[in-house]
PDB file of C-alpha atoms in Angstrom:
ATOM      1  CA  UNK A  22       0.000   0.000   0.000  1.00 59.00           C
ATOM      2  CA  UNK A  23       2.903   2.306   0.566  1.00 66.00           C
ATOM      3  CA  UNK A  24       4.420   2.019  -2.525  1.00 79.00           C
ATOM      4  CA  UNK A  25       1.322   2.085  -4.622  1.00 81.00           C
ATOM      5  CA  UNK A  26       0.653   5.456  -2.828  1.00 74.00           C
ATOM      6  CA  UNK A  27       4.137   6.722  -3.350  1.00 82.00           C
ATOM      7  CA  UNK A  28       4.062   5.799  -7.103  1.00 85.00           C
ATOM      8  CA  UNK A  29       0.794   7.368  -7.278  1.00 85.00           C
ATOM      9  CA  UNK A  30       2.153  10.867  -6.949  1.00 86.00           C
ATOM     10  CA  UNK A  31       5.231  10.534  -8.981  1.00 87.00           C
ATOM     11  CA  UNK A  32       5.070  11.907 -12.453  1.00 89.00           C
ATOM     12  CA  UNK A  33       6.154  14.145 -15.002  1.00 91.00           C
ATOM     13  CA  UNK A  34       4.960  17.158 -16.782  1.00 91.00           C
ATOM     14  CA  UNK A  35       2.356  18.391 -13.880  1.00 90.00           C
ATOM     15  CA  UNK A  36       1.041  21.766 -14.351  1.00 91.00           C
ATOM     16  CA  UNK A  37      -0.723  24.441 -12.429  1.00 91.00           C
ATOM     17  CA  UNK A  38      -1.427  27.893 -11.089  1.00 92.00           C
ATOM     18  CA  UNK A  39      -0.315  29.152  -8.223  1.00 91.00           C
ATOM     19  CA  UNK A  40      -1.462  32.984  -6.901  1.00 91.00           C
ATOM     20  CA  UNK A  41      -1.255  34.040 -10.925  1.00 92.00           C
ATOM     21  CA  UNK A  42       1.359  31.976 -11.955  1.00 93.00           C
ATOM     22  CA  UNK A  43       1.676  28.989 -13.907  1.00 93.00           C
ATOM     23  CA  UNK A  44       3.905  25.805 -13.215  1.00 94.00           C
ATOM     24  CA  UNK A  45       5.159  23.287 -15.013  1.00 92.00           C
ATOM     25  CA  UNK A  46       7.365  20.255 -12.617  1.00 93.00           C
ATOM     26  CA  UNK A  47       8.244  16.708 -12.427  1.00 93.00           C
ATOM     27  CA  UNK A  48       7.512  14.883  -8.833  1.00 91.00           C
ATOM     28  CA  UNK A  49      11.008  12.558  -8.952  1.00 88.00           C
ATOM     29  CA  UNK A  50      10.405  11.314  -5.106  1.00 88.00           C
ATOM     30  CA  UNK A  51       7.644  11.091  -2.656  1.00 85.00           C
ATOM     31  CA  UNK A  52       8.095  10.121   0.942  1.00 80.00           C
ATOM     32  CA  UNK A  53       5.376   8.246   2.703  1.00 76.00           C
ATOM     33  CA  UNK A  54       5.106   8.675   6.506  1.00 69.00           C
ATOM     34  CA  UNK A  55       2.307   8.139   9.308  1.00 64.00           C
ATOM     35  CA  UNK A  56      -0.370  10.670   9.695  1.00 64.00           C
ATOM     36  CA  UNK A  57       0.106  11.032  13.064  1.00 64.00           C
ATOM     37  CA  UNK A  58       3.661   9.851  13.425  1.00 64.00           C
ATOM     38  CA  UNK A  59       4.535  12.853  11.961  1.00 64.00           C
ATOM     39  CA  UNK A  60       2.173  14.962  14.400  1.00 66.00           C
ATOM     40  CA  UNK A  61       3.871  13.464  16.959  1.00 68.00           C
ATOM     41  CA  UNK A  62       7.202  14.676  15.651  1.00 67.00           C
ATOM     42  CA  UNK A  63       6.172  18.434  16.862  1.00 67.00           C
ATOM     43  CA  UNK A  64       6.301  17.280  20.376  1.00 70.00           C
ATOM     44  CA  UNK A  65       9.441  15.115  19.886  1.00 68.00           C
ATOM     45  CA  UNK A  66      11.787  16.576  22.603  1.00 73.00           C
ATOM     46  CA  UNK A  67       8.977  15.634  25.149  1.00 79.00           C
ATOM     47  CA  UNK A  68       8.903  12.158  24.564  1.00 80.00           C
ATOM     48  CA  UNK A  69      12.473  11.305  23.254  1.00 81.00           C
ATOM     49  CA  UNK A  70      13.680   9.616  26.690  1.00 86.00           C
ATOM     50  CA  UNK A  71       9.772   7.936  27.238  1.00 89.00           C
ATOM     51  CA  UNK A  72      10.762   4.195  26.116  1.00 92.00           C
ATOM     52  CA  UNK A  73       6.709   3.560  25.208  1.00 93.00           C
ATOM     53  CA  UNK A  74       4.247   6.261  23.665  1.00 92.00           C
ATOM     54  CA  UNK A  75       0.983   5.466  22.355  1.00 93.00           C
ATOM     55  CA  UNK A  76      -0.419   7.380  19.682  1.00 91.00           C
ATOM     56  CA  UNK A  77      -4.122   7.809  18.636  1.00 93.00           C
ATOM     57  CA  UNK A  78      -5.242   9.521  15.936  1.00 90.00           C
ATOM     58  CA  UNK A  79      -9.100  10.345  15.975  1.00 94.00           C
ATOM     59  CA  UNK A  80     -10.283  11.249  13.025  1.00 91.00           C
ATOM     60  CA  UNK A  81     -14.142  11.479  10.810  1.00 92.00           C
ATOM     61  CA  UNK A  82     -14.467   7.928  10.310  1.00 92.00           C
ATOM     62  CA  UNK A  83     -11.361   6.130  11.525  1.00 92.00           C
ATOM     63  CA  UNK A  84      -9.231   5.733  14.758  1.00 94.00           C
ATOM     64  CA  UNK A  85      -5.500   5.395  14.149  1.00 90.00           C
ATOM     65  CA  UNK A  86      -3.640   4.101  16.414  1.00 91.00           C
ATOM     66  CA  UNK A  87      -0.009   2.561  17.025  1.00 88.00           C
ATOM     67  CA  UNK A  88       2.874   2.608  19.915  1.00 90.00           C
ATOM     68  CA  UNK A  89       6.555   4.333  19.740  1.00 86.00           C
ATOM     69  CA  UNK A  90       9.008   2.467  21.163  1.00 89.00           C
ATOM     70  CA  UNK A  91      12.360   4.474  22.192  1.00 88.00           C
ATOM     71  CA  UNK A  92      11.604   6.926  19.830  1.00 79.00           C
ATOM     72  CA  UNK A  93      10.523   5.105  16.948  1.00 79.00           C
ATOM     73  CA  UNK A  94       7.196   3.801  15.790  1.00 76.00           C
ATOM     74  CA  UNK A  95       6.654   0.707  15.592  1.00 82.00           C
ATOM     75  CA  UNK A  96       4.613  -0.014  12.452  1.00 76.00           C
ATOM     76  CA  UNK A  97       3.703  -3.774  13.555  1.00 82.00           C
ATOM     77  CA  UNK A  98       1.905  -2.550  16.774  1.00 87.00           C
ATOM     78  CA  UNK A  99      -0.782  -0.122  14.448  1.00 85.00           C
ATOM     79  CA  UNK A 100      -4.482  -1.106  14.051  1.00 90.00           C
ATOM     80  CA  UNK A 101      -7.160   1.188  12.720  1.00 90.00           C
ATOM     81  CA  UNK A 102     -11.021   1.262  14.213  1.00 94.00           C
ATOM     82  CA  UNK A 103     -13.567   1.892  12.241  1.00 94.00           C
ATOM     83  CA  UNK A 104     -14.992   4.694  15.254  1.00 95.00           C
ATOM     84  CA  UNK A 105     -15.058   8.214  14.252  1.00 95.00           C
ATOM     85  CA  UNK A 106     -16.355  11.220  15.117  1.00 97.00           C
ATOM     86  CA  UNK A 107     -18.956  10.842  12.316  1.00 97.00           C
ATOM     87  CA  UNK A 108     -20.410   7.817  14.007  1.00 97.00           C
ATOM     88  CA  UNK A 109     -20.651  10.269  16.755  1.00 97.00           C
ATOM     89  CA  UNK A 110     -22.902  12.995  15.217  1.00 97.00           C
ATOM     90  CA  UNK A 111     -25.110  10.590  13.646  1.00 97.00           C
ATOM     91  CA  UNK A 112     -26.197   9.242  16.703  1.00 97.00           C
ATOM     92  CA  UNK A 113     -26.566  12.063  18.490  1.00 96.00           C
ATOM     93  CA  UNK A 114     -28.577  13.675  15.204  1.00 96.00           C
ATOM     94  CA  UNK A 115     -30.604  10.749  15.524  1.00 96.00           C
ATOM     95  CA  UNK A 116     -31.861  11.046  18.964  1.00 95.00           C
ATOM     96  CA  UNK A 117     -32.749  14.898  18.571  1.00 93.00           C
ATOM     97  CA  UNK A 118     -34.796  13.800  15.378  1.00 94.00           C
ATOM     98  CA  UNK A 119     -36.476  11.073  18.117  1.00 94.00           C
ATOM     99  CA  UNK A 120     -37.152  14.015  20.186  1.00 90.00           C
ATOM    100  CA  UNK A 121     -38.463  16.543  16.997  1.00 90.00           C
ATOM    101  CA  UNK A 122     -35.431  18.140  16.876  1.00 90.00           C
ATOM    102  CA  UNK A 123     -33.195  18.860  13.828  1.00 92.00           C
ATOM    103  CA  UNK A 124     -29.591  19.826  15.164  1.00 92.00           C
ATOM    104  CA  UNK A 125     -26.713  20.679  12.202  1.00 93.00           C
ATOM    105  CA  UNK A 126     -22.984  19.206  12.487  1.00 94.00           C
ATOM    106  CA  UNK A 127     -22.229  22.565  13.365  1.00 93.00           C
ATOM    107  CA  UNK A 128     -24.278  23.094  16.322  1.00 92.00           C
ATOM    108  CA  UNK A 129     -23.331  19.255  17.640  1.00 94.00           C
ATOM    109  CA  UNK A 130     -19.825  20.289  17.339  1.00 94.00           C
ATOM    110  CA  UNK A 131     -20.478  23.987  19.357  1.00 93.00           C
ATOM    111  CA  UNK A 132     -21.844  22.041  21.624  1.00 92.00           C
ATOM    112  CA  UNK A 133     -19.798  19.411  22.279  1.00 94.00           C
ATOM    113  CA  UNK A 134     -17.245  21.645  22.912  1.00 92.00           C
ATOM    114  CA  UNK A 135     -18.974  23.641  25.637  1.00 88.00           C
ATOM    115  CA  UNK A 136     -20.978  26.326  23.461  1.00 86.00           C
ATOM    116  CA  UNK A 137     -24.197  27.340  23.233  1.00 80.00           C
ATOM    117  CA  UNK A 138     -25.570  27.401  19.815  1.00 71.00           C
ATOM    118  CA  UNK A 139     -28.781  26.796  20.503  1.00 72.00           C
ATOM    119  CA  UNK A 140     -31.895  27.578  22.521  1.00 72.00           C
ATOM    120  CA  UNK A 141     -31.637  24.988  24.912  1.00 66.00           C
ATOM    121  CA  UNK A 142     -35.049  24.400  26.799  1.00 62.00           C
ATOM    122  CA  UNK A 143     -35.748  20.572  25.843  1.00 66.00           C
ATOM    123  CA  UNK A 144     -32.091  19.129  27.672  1.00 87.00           C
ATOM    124  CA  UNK A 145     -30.635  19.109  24.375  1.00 90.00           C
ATOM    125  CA  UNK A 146     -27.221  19.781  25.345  1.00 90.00           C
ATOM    126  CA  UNK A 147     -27.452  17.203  28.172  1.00 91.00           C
ATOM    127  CA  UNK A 148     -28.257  14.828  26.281  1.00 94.00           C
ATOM    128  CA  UNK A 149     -25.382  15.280  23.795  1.00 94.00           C
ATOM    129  CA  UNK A 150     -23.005  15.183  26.490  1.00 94.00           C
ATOM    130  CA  UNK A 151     -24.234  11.864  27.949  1.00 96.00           C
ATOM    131  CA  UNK A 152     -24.207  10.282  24.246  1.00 97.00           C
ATOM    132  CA  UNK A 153     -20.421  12.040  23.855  1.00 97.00           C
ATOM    133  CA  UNK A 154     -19.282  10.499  26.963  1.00 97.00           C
ATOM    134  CA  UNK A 155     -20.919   6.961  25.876  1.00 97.00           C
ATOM    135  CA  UNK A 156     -18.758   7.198  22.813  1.00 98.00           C
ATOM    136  CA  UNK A 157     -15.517   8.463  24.414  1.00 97.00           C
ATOM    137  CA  UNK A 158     -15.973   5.645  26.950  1.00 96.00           C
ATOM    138  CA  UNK A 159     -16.914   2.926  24.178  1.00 96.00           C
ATOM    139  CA  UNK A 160     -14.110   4.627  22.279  1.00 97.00           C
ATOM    140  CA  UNK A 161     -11.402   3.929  24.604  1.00 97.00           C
ATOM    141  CA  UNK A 162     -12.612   0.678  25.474  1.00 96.00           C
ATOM    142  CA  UNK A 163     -11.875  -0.648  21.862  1.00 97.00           C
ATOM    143  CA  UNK A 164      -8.405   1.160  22.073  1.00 96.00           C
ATOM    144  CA  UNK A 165      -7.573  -1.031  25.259  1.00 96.00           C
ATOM    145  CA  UNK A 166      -9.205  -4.364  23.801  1.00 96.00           C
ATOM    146  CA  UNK A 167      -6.773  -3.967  20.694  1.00 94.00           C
ATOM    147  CA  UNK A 168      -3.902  -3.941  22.561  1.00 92.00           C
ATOM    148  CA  UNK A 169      -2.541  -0.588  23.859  1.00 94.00           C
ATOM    149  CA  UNK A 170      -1.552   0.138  27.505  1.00 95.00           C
ATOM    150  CA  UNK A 171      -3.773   3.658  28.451  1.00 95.00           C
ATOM    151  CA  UNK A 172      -2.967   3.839  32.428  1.00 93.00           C
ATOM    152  CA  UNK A 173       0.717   2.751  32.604  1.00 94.00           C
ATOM    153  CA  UNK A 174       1.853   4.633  29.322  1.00 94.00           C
ATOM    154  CA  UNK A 175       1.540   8.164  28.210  1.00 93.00           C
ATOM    155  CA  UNK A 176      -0.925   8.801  25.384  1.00 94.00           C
ATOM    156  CA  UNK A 177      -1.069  11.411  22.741  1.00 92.00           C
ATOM    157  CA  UNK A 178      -4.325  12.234  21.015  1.00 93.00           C
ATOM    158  CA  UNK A 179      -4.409  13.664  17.408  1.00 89.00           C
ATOM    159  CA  UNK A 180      -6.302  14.849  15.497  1.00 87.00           C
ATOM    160  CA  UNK A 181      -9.561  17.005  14.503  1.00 89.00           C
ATOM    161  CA  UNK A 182     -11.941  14.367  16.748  1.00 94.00           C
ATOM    162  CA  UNK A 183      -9.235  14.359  19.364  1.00 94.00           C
ATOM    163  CA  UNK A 184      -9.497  18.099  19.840  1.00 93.00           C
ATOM    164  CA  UNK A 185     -13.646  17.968  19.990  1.00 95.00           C
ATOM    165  CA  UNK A 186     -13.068  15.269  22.469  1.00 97.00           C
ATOM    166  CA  UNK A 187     -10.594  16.890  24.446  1.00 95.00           C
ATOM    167  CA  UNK A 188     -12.619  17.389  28.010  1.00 94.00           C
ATOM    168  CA  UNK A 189     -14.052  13.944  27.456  1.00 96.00           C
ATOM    169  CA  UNK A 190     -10.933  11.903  27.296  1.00 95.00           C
ATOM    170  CA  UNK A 191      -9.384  14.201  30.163  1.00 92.00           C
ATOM    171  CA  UNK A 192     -12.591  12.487  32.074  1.00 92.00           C
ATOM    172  CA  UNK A 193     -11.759   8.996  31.213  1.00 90.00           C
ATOM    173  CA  UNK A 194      -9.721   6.521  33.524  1.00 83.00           C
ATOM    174  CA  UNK A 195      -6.533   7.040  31.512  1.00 91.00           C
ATOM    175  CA  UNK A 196      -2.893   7.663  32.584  1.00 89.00           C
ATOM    176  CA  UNK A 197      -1.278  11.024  31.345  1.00 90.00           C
ATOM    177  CA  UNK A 198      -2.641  12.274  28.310  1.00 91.00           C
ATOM    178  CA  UNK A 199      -1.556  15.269  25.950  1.00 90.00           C
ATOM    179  CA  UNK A 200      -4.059  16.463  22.862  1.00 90.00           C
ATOM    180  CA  UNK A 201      -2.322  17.958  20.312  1.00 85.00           C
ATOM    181  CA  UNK A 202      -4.399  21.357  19.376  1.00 79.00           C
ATOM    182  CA  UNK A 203      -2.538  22.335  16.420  1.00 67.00           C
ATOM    183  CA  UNK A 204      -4.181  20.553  13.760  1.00 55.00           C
ATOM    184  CA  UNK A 205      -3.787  22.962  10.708  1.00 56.00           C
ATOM    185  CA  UNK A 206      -0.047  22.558  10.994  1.00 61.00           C
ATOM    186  CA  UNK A 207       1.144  20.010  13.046  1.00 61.00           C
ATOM    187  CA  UNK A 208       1.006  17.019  10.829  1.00 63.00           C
ATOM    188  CA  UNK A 209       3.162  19.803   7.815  1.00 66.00           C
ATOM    189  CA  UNK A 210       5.297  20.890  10.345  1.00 66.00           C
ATOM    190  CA  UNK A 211       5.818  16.636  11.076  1.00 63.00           C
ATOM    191  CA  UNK A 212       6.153  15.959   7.476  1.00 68.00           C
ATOM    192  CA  UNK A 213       8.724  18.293   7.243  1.00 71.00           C
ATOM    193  CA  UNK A 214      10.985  17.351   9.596  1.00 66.00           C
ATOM    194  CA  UNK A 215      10.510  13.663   8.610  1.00 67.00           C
ATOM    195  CA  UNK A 216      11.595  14.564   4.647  1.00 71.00           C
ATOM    196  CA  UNK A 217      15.050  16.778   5.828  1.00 73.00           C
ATOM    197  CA  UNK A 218      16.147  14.278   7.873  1.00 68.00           C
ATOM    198  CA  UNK A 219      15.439  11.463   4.460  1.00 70.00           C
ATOM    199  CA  UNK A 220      17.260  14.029   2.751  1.00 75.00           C
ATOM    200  CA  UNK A 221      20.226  14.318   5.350  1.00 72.00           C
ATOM    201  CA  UNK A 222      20.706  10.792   5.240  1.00 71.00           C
ATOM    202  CA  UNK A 223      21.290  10.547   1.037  1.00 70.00           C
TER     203      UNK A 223
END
């Protein structure tokens, strides 16, 4: 799988437009690293001396998860859940249609994360914290069952779902955790530093 995605985005001849300007280049090498691995690599210094980190990567549809092991992942240990944050919504949308209610994406989302988007008279925004928690909880359960050490090991979260689900996994009966809130740019910034030190090593 990781060289048919490599070879995917090498080619010649690729054109396009850039703020007004056009661009003609050939893609000669691709490097293919871990979401979340490279995530991770933002908090490096923290965790360079921690002989066993568990990462979890909570995303739409999917949780990604696998351990590092003095500093490097280890690849074999990585299993991926179909439980995502979309799974989530759709329950919660579901029992606010049972109740007459029609609640957008958006306003599950404001209101997960402690907002008030809504006029909130019928216990609406209990009841999507008590179906948030029931997925957190079910969440980590399945993270445990696959293999991965949460109370004796530190675990970093990553992730758009990780940051929506931030105050529920701090409630959960989990060693030290860390959430990484920089998802715009952490997994670049990860990416980067991953390809200079490929490059360093030709």
């Amino acid at each position: 799988m990781k060289e048919r995605f490599r070879s995917y985005f090498i080619r010649n001849n690729v054109q396009y437009r850039y703020e007004g300007k056009e661009y003609l280049i050939n893609i000669t090498d691709c490097f293919v690293f871990p979401q979340s691995y490279s995530a991770l690599l933002t908090r490096f210094s923290e965790y360079r001396d921690v002989p066993l980190v568990n990462v979890c990567d909570i995303g739409g549809g999917t949780t990604d998860c696998f351990k590092m092991e003095n500093s490097i992942a280890n690849i074999s240990s990585s299993f991926s859940l179909k439980i995502g944050t979309i799974h989530l919504f759709n329950s919660i949308a579901q029992e606010a249609l049972a109740r007459g209610y029609y609640l957008t994406e958006f306003q599950i989302q404001q209101i997960i994360l402690g907002k008030q988007p809504v006029f909130d008279e019928q216990g609406i925004s209990q009841m999507i914290g008590e179906e948030t928690e029931r997925f957190t909880d079910k969440l980590i359960s399945s993270i445990v069952e696959h293999g991965l050490e949460l109370r004796l090991n530190p675990t970093v979260f990553v992730g758009g779902g990780s940051i929506l689900l931030k105050q529920y996994i701090e409630k959960t009966k989990i060693g030290y955790s860390e959430v990484i809130e920089d998802p715009s740019y952490a997994n670049a910034k990860g990416f980067e530093l991953l390809a200079k030190q490929k490059l360093l090593k030709r």
